[in-house]
PDB file of C-alpha atoms in Angstrom:
ATOM      1  CA  MET X  24     102.896  92.297 124.248  1.00  0.00           C
ATOM      2  CA  PRO X  25     103.574  93.812 127.526  1.00  0.00           C
ATOM      3  CA  PRO X  26     101.679  92.352 130.651  1.00  0.00           C
ATOM      4  CA  THR X  27      98.946  95.304 130.858  1.00  0.00           C
ATOM      5  CA  ARG X  28      98.116  94.322 126.959  1.00  0.00           C
ATOM      6  CA  VAL X  29      97.804  90.750 127.940  1.00  0.00           C
ATOM      7  CA  ARG X  30      95.371  91.867 130.781  1.00  0.00           C
ATOM      8  CA  LEU X  31      93.386  93.896 128.188  1.00  0.00           C
ATOM      9  CA  ALA X  32      93.299  90.663 125.806  1.00  0.00           C
ATOM     10  CA  ALA X  33      91.830  88.879 128.663  1.00  0.00           C
ATOM     11  CA  GLY X  34      89.331  91.450 129.084  1.00  0.00           C
ATOM     12  CA  GLY X  35      88.315  91.394 125.698  1.00  0.00           C
ATOM     13  CA  LEU X  36      87.889  87.631 125.803  1.00  0.00           C
ATOM     14  CA  ALA X  37      86.066  87.752 128.668  1.00  0.00           C
ATOM     15  CA  LEU X  38      83.616  90.270 126.802  1.00  0.00           C
ATOM     16  CA  ALA X  39      83.642  87.962 123.739  1.00  0.00           C
ATOM     17  CA  GLY X  40      82.336  85.235 125.951  1.00  0.00           C
ATOM     18  CA  VAL X  41      79.693  87.184 127.272  1.00  0.00           C
ATOM     19  CA  LEU X  42      78.424  88.382 123.855  1.00  0.00           C
ATOM     20  CA  PHE X  43      78.830  84.923 122.472  1.00  0.00           C
ATOM     21  CA  PHE X  44      76.310  83.838 125.200  1.00  0.00           C
ATOM     22  CA  LEU X  45      74.122  86.918 124.564  1.00  0.00           C
ATOM     23  CA  TYR X  46      74.078  86.041 120.875  1.00  0.00           C
ATOM     24  CA  PRO X  47      71.815  82.796 121.192  1.00  0.00           C
ATOM     25  CA  ALA X  48      70.163  83.747 124.119  1.00  0.00           C
ATOM     26  CA  LEU X  49      68.434  87.186 123.478  1.00  0.00           C
ATOM     27  CA  ARG X  50      68.165  85.982 119.367  1.00  0.00           C
ATOM     28  CA  PRO X  51      64.520  85.981 118.393  1.00  0.00           C
ATOM     29  CA  TRP X  52      63.530  82.323 117.736  1.00  0.00           C
ATOM     30  CA  ARG X  53      60.721  81.877 115.446  1.00  0.00           C
ATOM     31  CA  GLU X  54      59.899  79.166 112.960  1.00  0.00           C
ATOM     32  CA  GLU X  55      61.842  80.892 110.121  1.00  0.00           C
ATOM     33  CA  SER X  56      60.813  77.976 107.559  1.00  0.00           C
ATOM     34  CA  THR X  57      57.247  79.830 107.440  1.00  0.00           C
ATOM     35  CA  PRO X  58      56.751  83.569 106.485  1.00  0.00           C
ATOM     36  CA  ASP X  59      55.407  84.807 109.572  1.00  0.00           C
ATOM     37  CA  GLY X  60      58.322  83.282 111.453  1.00  0.00           C
ATOM     38  CA  ALA X  61      60.729  84.599 109.439  1.00  0.00           C
ATOM     39  CA  LEU X  62      59.437  87.871 109.407  1.00  0.00           C
ATOM     40  CA  GLN X  63      58.886  88.350 113.200  1.00  0.00           C
ATOM     41  CA  ALA X  64      62.400  87.164 113.731  1.00  0.00           C
ATOM     42  CA  MET X  65      64.381  88.987 111.021  1.00  0.00           C
ATOM     43  CA  SER X  66      62.627  92.308 111.336  1.00  0.00           C
ATOM     44  CA  SER X  67      62.814  92.481 115.291  1.00  0.00           C
ATOM     45  CA  PRO X  68      65.786  94.936 116.607  1.00  0.00           C
ATOM     46  CA  TRP X  69      67.175  92.142 118.203  1.00  0.00           C
ATOM     47  CA  TRP X  70      67.885  90.265 115.150  1.00  0.00           C
ATOM     48  CA  VAL X  71      70.269  93.073 114.161  1.00  0.00           C
ATOM     49  CA  ALA X  72      71.829  93.271 117.858  1.00  0.00           C
ATOM     50  CA  THR X  73      72.373  89.794 118.584  1.00  0.00           C
ATOM     51  CA  HIS X  74      74.030  89.216 115.543  1.00  0.00           C
ATOM     52  CA  LEU X  75      76.584  91.928 115.861  1.00  0.00           C
ATOM     53  CA  PHE X  76      77.155  90.756 119.345  1.00  0.00           C
ATOM     54  CA  ALA X  77      78.483  87.647 117.639  1.00  0.00           C
ATOM     55  CA  MET X  78      80.360  89.528 115.149  1.00  0.00           C
ATOM     56  CA  ILE X  79      82.304  91.732 118.018  1.00  0.00           C
ATOM     57  CA  GLY X  80      83.229  88.209 119.549  1.00  0.00           C
ATOM     58  CA  PHE X  81      84.750  87.381 116.688  1.00  0.00           C
ATOM     59  CA  ILE X  82      86.912  90.405 116.503  1.00  0.00           C
ATOM     60  CA  LEU X  83      87.853  89.963 120.084  1.00  0.00           C
ATOM     61  CA  VAL X  84      88.913  86.350 119.868  1.00  0.00           C
ATOM     62  CA  PRO X  85      91.883  86.635 117.528  1.00  0.00           C
ATOM     63  CA  LEU X  86      93.222  89.615 119.759  1.00  0.00           C
ATOM     64  CA  ALA X  87      93.047  87.033 122.816  1.00  0.00           C
ATOM     65  CA  LEU X  88      95.209  84.193 120.673  1.00  0.00           C
ATOM     66  CA  LEU X  89      98.076  87.180 120.220  1.00  0.00           C
ATOM     67  CA  ALA X  90      97.927  87.313 123.945  1.00  0.00           C
ATOM     68  CA  VAL X  91      98.402  83.301 124.214  1.00  0.00           C
ATOM     69  CA  ARG X  92     100.800  83.580 121.566  1.00  0.00           C
ATOM     70  CA  ARG X  93     102.641  86.236 124.226  1.00  0.00           C
ATOM     71  CA  VAL X  94     102.386  84.181 127.269  1.00  0.00           C
ATOM     72  CA  VAL X  95     104.001  80.786 125.650  1.00  0.00           C
ATOM     73  CA  ASP X  96     106.805  82.794 124.326  1.00  0.00           C
ATOM     74  CA  ALA X  97     110.061  81.252 124.152  1.00  0.00           C
ATOM     75  CA  THR X  98     108.542  77.699 124.926  1.00  0.00           C
ATOM     76  CA  ARG X  99     108.266  74.680 122.372  1.00  0.00           C
ATOM     77  CA  SER X 100     104.326  75.773 121.532  1.00  0.00           C
ATOM     78  CA  GLU X 101     105.682  79.408 120.552  1.00  0.00           C
ATOM     79  CA  ARG X 102     105.024  78.555 116.805  1.00  0.00           C
ATOM     80  CA  LEU X 103     101.515  76.388 117.089  1.00  0.00           C
ATOM     81  CA  ALA X 104     100.624  79.847 119.294  1.00  0.00           C
ATOM     82  CA  VAL X 105     101.298  82.076 116.376  1.00  0.00           C
ATOM     83  CA  THR X 106      99.660  79.662 113.569  1.00  0.00           C
ATOM     84  CA  ALA X 107      96.464  79.632 115.861  1.00  0.00           C
ATOM     85  CA  ALA X 108      96.280  83.276 115.783  1.00  0.00           C
ATOM     86  CA  VAL X 109      96.909  83.563 112.072  1.00  0.00           C
ATOM     87  CA  THR X 110      94.423  80.578 111.355  1.00  0.00           C
ATOM     88  CA  THR X 111      91.787  82.419 113.649  1.00  0.00           C
ATOM     89  CA  TRP X 112      92.221  85.639 111.992  1.00  0.00           C
ATOM     90  CA  ILE X 113      91.633  84.124 108.732  1.00  0.00           C
ATOM     91  CA  GLY X 114      88.665  82.376 109.470  1.00  0.00           C
ATOM     92  CA  VAL X 115      86.964  85.269 111.294  1.00  0.00           C
ATOM     93  CA  GLY X 116      87.562  87.366 108.302  1.00  0.00           C
ATOM     94  CA  LEU X 117      86.151  84.782 106.018  1.00  0.00           C
ATOM     95  CA  THR X 118      83.193  84.524 108.437  1.00  0.00           C
ATOM     96  CA  LEU X 119      82.258  88.074 109.007  1.00  0.00           C
ATOM     97  CA  PRO X 120      80.676  88.738 105.409  1.00  0.00           C
ATOM     98  CA  TYR X 121      77.930  86.188 105.603  1.00  0.00           C
ATOM     99  CA  TYR X 122      77.327  87.405 109.243  1.00  0.00           C
ATOM    100  CA  GLY X 123      76.864  90.649 107.825  1.00  0.00           C
ATOM    101  CA  ALA X 124      74.494  89.644 105.237  1.00  0.00           C
ATOM    102  CA  GLU X 125      72.594  87.485 107.673  1.00  0.00           C
ATOM    103  CA  ASP X 126      72.318  90.400 110.292  1.00  0.00           C
ATOM    104  CA  PHE X 127      71.527  93.902 107.884  1.00  0.00           C
ATOM    105  CA  ALA X 128      70.654  92.320 104.651  1.00  0.00           C
ATOM    106  CA  LEU X 129      67.993  89.963 105.957  1.00  0.00           C
ATOM    107  CA  ASN X 130      66.535  92.544 108.618  1.00  0.00           C
ATOM    108  CA  THR X 131      66.389  95.177 105.819  1.00  0.00           C
ATOM    109  CA  ILE X 132      64.420  92.706 103.622  1.00  0.00           C
ATOM    110  CA  ALA X 133      62.119  91.777 106.700  1.00  0.00           C
ATOM    111  CA  THR X 134      61.639  95.411 107.550  1.00  0.00           C
ATOM    112  CA  LYS X 135      60.464  96.182 103.756  1.00  0.00           C
ATOM    113  CA  VAL X 136      57.863  93.013 103.676  1.00  0.00           C
ATOM    114  CA  ALA X 137      56.726  94.363 107.487  1.00  0.00           C
ATOM    115  CA  ASP X 138      56.065  97.648 105.737  1.00  0.00           C
ATOM    116  CA  GLY X 139      54.295  96.212 102.786  1.00  0.00           C
ATOM    117  CA  HIS X 140      56.319  95.886  99.839  1.00  0.00           C
ATOM    118  CA  PRO X 141      55.556  92.927  97.874  1.00  0.00           C
ATOM    119  CA  LEU X 142      58.738  90.810  98.587  1.00  0.00           C
ATOM    120  CA  ASP X 143      59.116  87.067  98.898  1.00  0.00           C
ATOM    121  CA  LEU X 144      60.980  87.054 102.198  1.00  0.00           C
ATOM    122  CA  LEU X 145      61.985  83.380 102.138  1.00  0.00           C
ATOM    123  CA  ASP X 146      62.840  82.998  98.807  1.00  0.00           C
ATOM    124  CA  LEU X 147      65.261  86.025  99.239  1.00  0.00           C
ATOM    125  CA  ALA X 148      66.519  84.907 102.531  1.00  0.00           C
ATOM    126  CA  ASP X 149      67.399  81.602 101.078  1.00  0.00           C
ATOM    127  CA  SER X 150      69.278  83.390  98.002  1.00  0.00           C
ATOM    128  CA  ILE X 151      71.199  85.540 100.520  1.00  0.00           C
ATOM    129  CA  ARG X 152      72.151  82.404 102.958  1.00  0.00           C
ATOM    130  CA  TYR X 153      72.768  79.942 100.128  1.00  0.00           C
ATOM    131  CA  HIS X 154      74.476  82.139  97.751  1.00  0.00           C
ATOM    132  CA  PRO X 155      77.569  79.596  96.502  1.00  0.00           C
ATOM    133  CA  ALA X 156      80.367  82.007  97.042  1.00  0.00           C
ATOM    134  CA  ALA X 157      78.692  83.332 100.354  1.00  0.00           C
ATOM    135  CA  VAL X 158      78.134  79.880 101.840  1.00  0.00           C
ATOM    136  CA  THR X 159      81.366  78.576 100.754  1.00  0.00           C
ATOM    137  CA  THR X 160      83.409  81.331 102.337  1.00  0.00           C
ATOM    138  CA  PHE X 161      81.441  80.959 105.710  1.00  0.00           C
ATOM    139  CA  LEU X 162      81.877  77.452 105.817  1.00  0.00           C
ATOM    140  CA  ILE X 163      85.759  77.660 105.186  1.00  0.00           C
ATOM    141  CA  GLY X 164      85.949  80.490 107.723  1.00  0.00           C
ATOM    142  CA  LEU X 165      83.871  78.610 110.675  1.00  0.00           C
ATOM    143  CA  LEU X 166      86.342  75.409 109.770  1.00  0.00           C
ATOM    144  CA  LEU X 167      89.470  78.114 110.324  1.00  0.00           C
ATOM    145  CA  LEU X 168      87.857  79.137 113.492  1.00  0.00           C
ATOM    146  CA  ALA X 169      87.436  75.794 114.630  1.00  0.00           C
ATOM    147  CA  ILE X 170      90.904  74.937 113.795  1.00  0.00           C
ATOM    148  CA  GLY X 171      92.682  77.968 115.482  1.00  0.00           C
ATOM    149  CA  PRO X 172      91.225  77.575 118.899  1.00  0.00           C
ATOM    150  CA  VAL X 173      91.988  73.626 118.999  1.00  0.00           C
ATOM    151  CA  LEU X 174      95.877  74.887 117.970  1.00  0.00           C
ATOM    152  CA  ALA X 175      95.788  76.995 120.811  1.00  0.00           C
ATOM    153  CA  ALA X 176      94.475  74.842 123.304  1.00  0.00           C
ATOM    154  CA  THR X 177      97.268  72.189 122.149  1.00  0.00           C
ATOM    155  CA  ALA X 178      99.882  75.034 122.390  1.00  0.00           C
ATOM    156  CA  ILE X 179      98.567  75.594 125.976  1.00  0.00           C
ATOM    157  CA  TRP X 180      98.716  72.003 126.980  1.00  0.00           C
ATOM    158  CA  ARG X 181     102.265  71.739 125.523  1.00  0.00           C
ATOM    159  CA  SER X 182     103.675  75.090 126.805  1.00  0.00           C
ATOM    160  CA  GLY X 183     102.992  74.657 130.305  1.00  0.00           C
ATOM    161  CA  ALA X 184     102.750  78.439 130.708  1.00  0.00           C
ATOM    162  CA  LEU X 185      98.954  78.548 131.517  1.00  0.00           C
ATOM    163  CA  PRO X 186      96.755  75.931 133.254  1.00  0.00           C
ATOM    164  CA  ARG X 187      96.538  72.805 130.933  1.00  0.00           C
ATOM    165  CA  PHE X 188      92.916  72.791 130.595  1.00  0.00           C
ATOM    166  CA  SER X 189      92.238  76.254 130.507  1.00  0.00           C
ATOM    167  CA  GLY X 190      92.096  76.027 126.658  1.00  0.00           C
ATOM    168  CA  ILE X 191      90.067  73.029 126.414  1.00  0.00           C
ATOM    169  CA  LEU X 192      86.317  74.783 126.611  1.00  0.00           C
ATOM    170  CA  PHE X 193      87.636  77.181 124.498  1.00  0.00           C
ATOM    171  CA  ALA X 194      88.639  74.881 121.580  1.00  0.00           C
ATOM    172  CA  ALA X 195      85.628  72.920 122.294  1.00  0.00           C
ATOM    173  CA  GLY X 196      83.247  75.655 121.915  1.00  0.00           C
ATOM    174  CA  PHE X 197      84.575  76.970 118.623  1.00  0.00           C
ATOM    175  CA  ALA X 198      85.049  73.149 117.308  1.00  0.00           C
ATOM    176  CA  LEU X 199      81.084  72.909 117.609  1.00  0.00           C
ATOM    177  CA  PHE X 200      79.970  76.061 116.076  1.00  0.00           C
ATOM    178  CA  ILE X 201      79.431  74.385 112.703  1.00  0.00           C
ATOM    179  CA  PRO X 202      77.079  71.500 114.369  1.00  0.00           C
ATOM    180  CA  GLN X 203      75.204  73.962 116.397  1.00  0.00           C
ATOM    181  CA  PHE X 204      73.734  75.895 113.733  1.00  0.00           C
ATOM    182  CA  PHE X 205      71.442  72.651 112.547  1.00  0.00           C
ATOM    183  CA  ALA X 206      70.453  72.051 116.317  1.00  0.00           C
ATOM    184  CA  PRO X 207      67.227  73.457 118.158  1.00  0.00           C
ATOM    185  CA  PRO X 208      67.190  76.666 119.830  1.00  0.00           C
ATOM    186  CA  ALA X 209      67.597  74.890 123.216  1.00  0.00           C
ATOM    187  CA  VAL X 210      70.995  73.356 121.946  1.00  0.00           C
ATOM    188  CA  ARG X 211      71.774  76.621 120.656  1.00  0.00           C
ATOM    189  CA  MET X 212      71.809  78.593 123.747  1.00  0.00           C
ATOM    190  CA  ALA X 213      73.538  75.759 125.364  1.00  0.00           C
ATOM    191  CA  HIS X 214      76.340  76.180 123.091  1.00  0.00           C
ATOM    192  CA  GLY X 215      76.656  79.660 123.872  1.00  0.00           C
ATOM    193  CA  VAL X 216      76.985  79.002 127.522  1.00  0.00           C
ATOM    194  CA  LEU X 217      79.652  76.411 126.295  1.00  0.00           C
ATOM    195  CA  VAL X 218      81.552  79.342 124.365  1.00  0.00           C
ATOM    196  CA  ALA X 219      81.205  82.077 126.910  1.00  0.00           C
ATOM    197  CA  ALA X 220      82.599  79.676 129.881  1.00  0.00           C
ATOM    198  CA  GLY X 221      85.473  78.527 127.357  1.00  0.00           C
ATOM    199  CA  CYS X 222      86.202  82.167 126.719  1.00  0.00           C
ATOM    200  CA  ILE X 223      86.058  83.322 130.709  1.00  0.00           C
ATOM    201  CA  TRP X 224      87.929  80.698 131.568  1.00  0.00           C
ATOM    202  CA  LEU X 225      90.964  81.025 129.399  1.00  0.00           C
ATOM    203  CA  ALA X 226      90.491  84.892 130.044  1.00  0.00           C
ATOM    204  CA  VAL X 227      90.892  84.187 133.587  1.00  0.00           C
ATOM    205  CA  ALA X 228      94.082  82.325 133.218  1.00  0.00           C
ATOM    206  CA  LEU X 229      95.497  85.224 131.160  1.00  0.00           C
ATOM    207  CA  TRP X 230      94.626  87.783 133.567  1.00  0.00           C
ATOM    208  CA  ARG X 231      96.396  85.631 136.499  1.00  0.00           C
ATOM    209  CA  HIS X 232      99.302  84.855 134.192  1.00  0.00           C
ATOM    210  CA  PRO X 233     102.418  86.855 136.269  1.00  0.00           C
ATOM    211  CA  SER X 234     104.119  89.506 134.573  1.00  0.00           C
ATOM    212  CA  HIS X 235     107.424  87.521 134.208  1.00  0.00           C
ATOM    213  CA  PRO X 236     106.437  84.039 133.705  1.00  0.00           C
ATOM    214  CA  ALA X 237     109.077  81.286 134.120  1.00  0.00           C
ATOM    215  CA  ALA X 238     108.046  79.802 130.891  1.00  0.00           C
ATOM    216  CA  ALA X 239     108.601  76.254 130.303  1.00  0.00           C
ATOM    217  CA  GLN X 240     111.849  76.092 128.039  1.00  0.00           C
ATOM    218  CA  LEU X 241     112.971  73.314 125.732  1.00  0.00           C
ATOM    219  CA  PRO X 242     115.077  70.831 127.363  1.00  0.00           C
TER     220      PRO X 242
END
């Protein structure tokens, strides 16, 4: 990956950070355990937009990890960086189908209910969200999305090719992705800030990386 592409990946990672911040910040927060609350949240155009923000962010993150692999090339962390990128890519692939159902399917159902169709929104929403195959692949995907950034942060720390702490917040944000789903809106918005900070910090480190780095070689 040429230096220009590393910077493009850094820009994409910064954009991902902004999108992960906007996802909970602009998401319509209502009491989704009630029919009225679920209807107001899921039928909103912002429901579609914000979940789409998250999906685009997930797509951009593995591309950035390819840049991390390029930067730590020829160091003792190269294989770990490759593993991080592949793990994250698989995690994204397993996570996105669930996000698509959460975004488009629930919005479509909620819109029909709002238009007067005789549907039980809460029952249908739970059927989609807790379908055994869907929730299993979603969980596995998010676990891999937690592991990949942690491996990337470890590769960065060991390589010395980037500032050692530049991957820490990035790893922490994705490691907390599953727990934050069970938190109140304020905590979820704070998590969005954490993920954004981690992505942007790592993006700045990649952007500032010299074109011909003096990589830390094995002794």
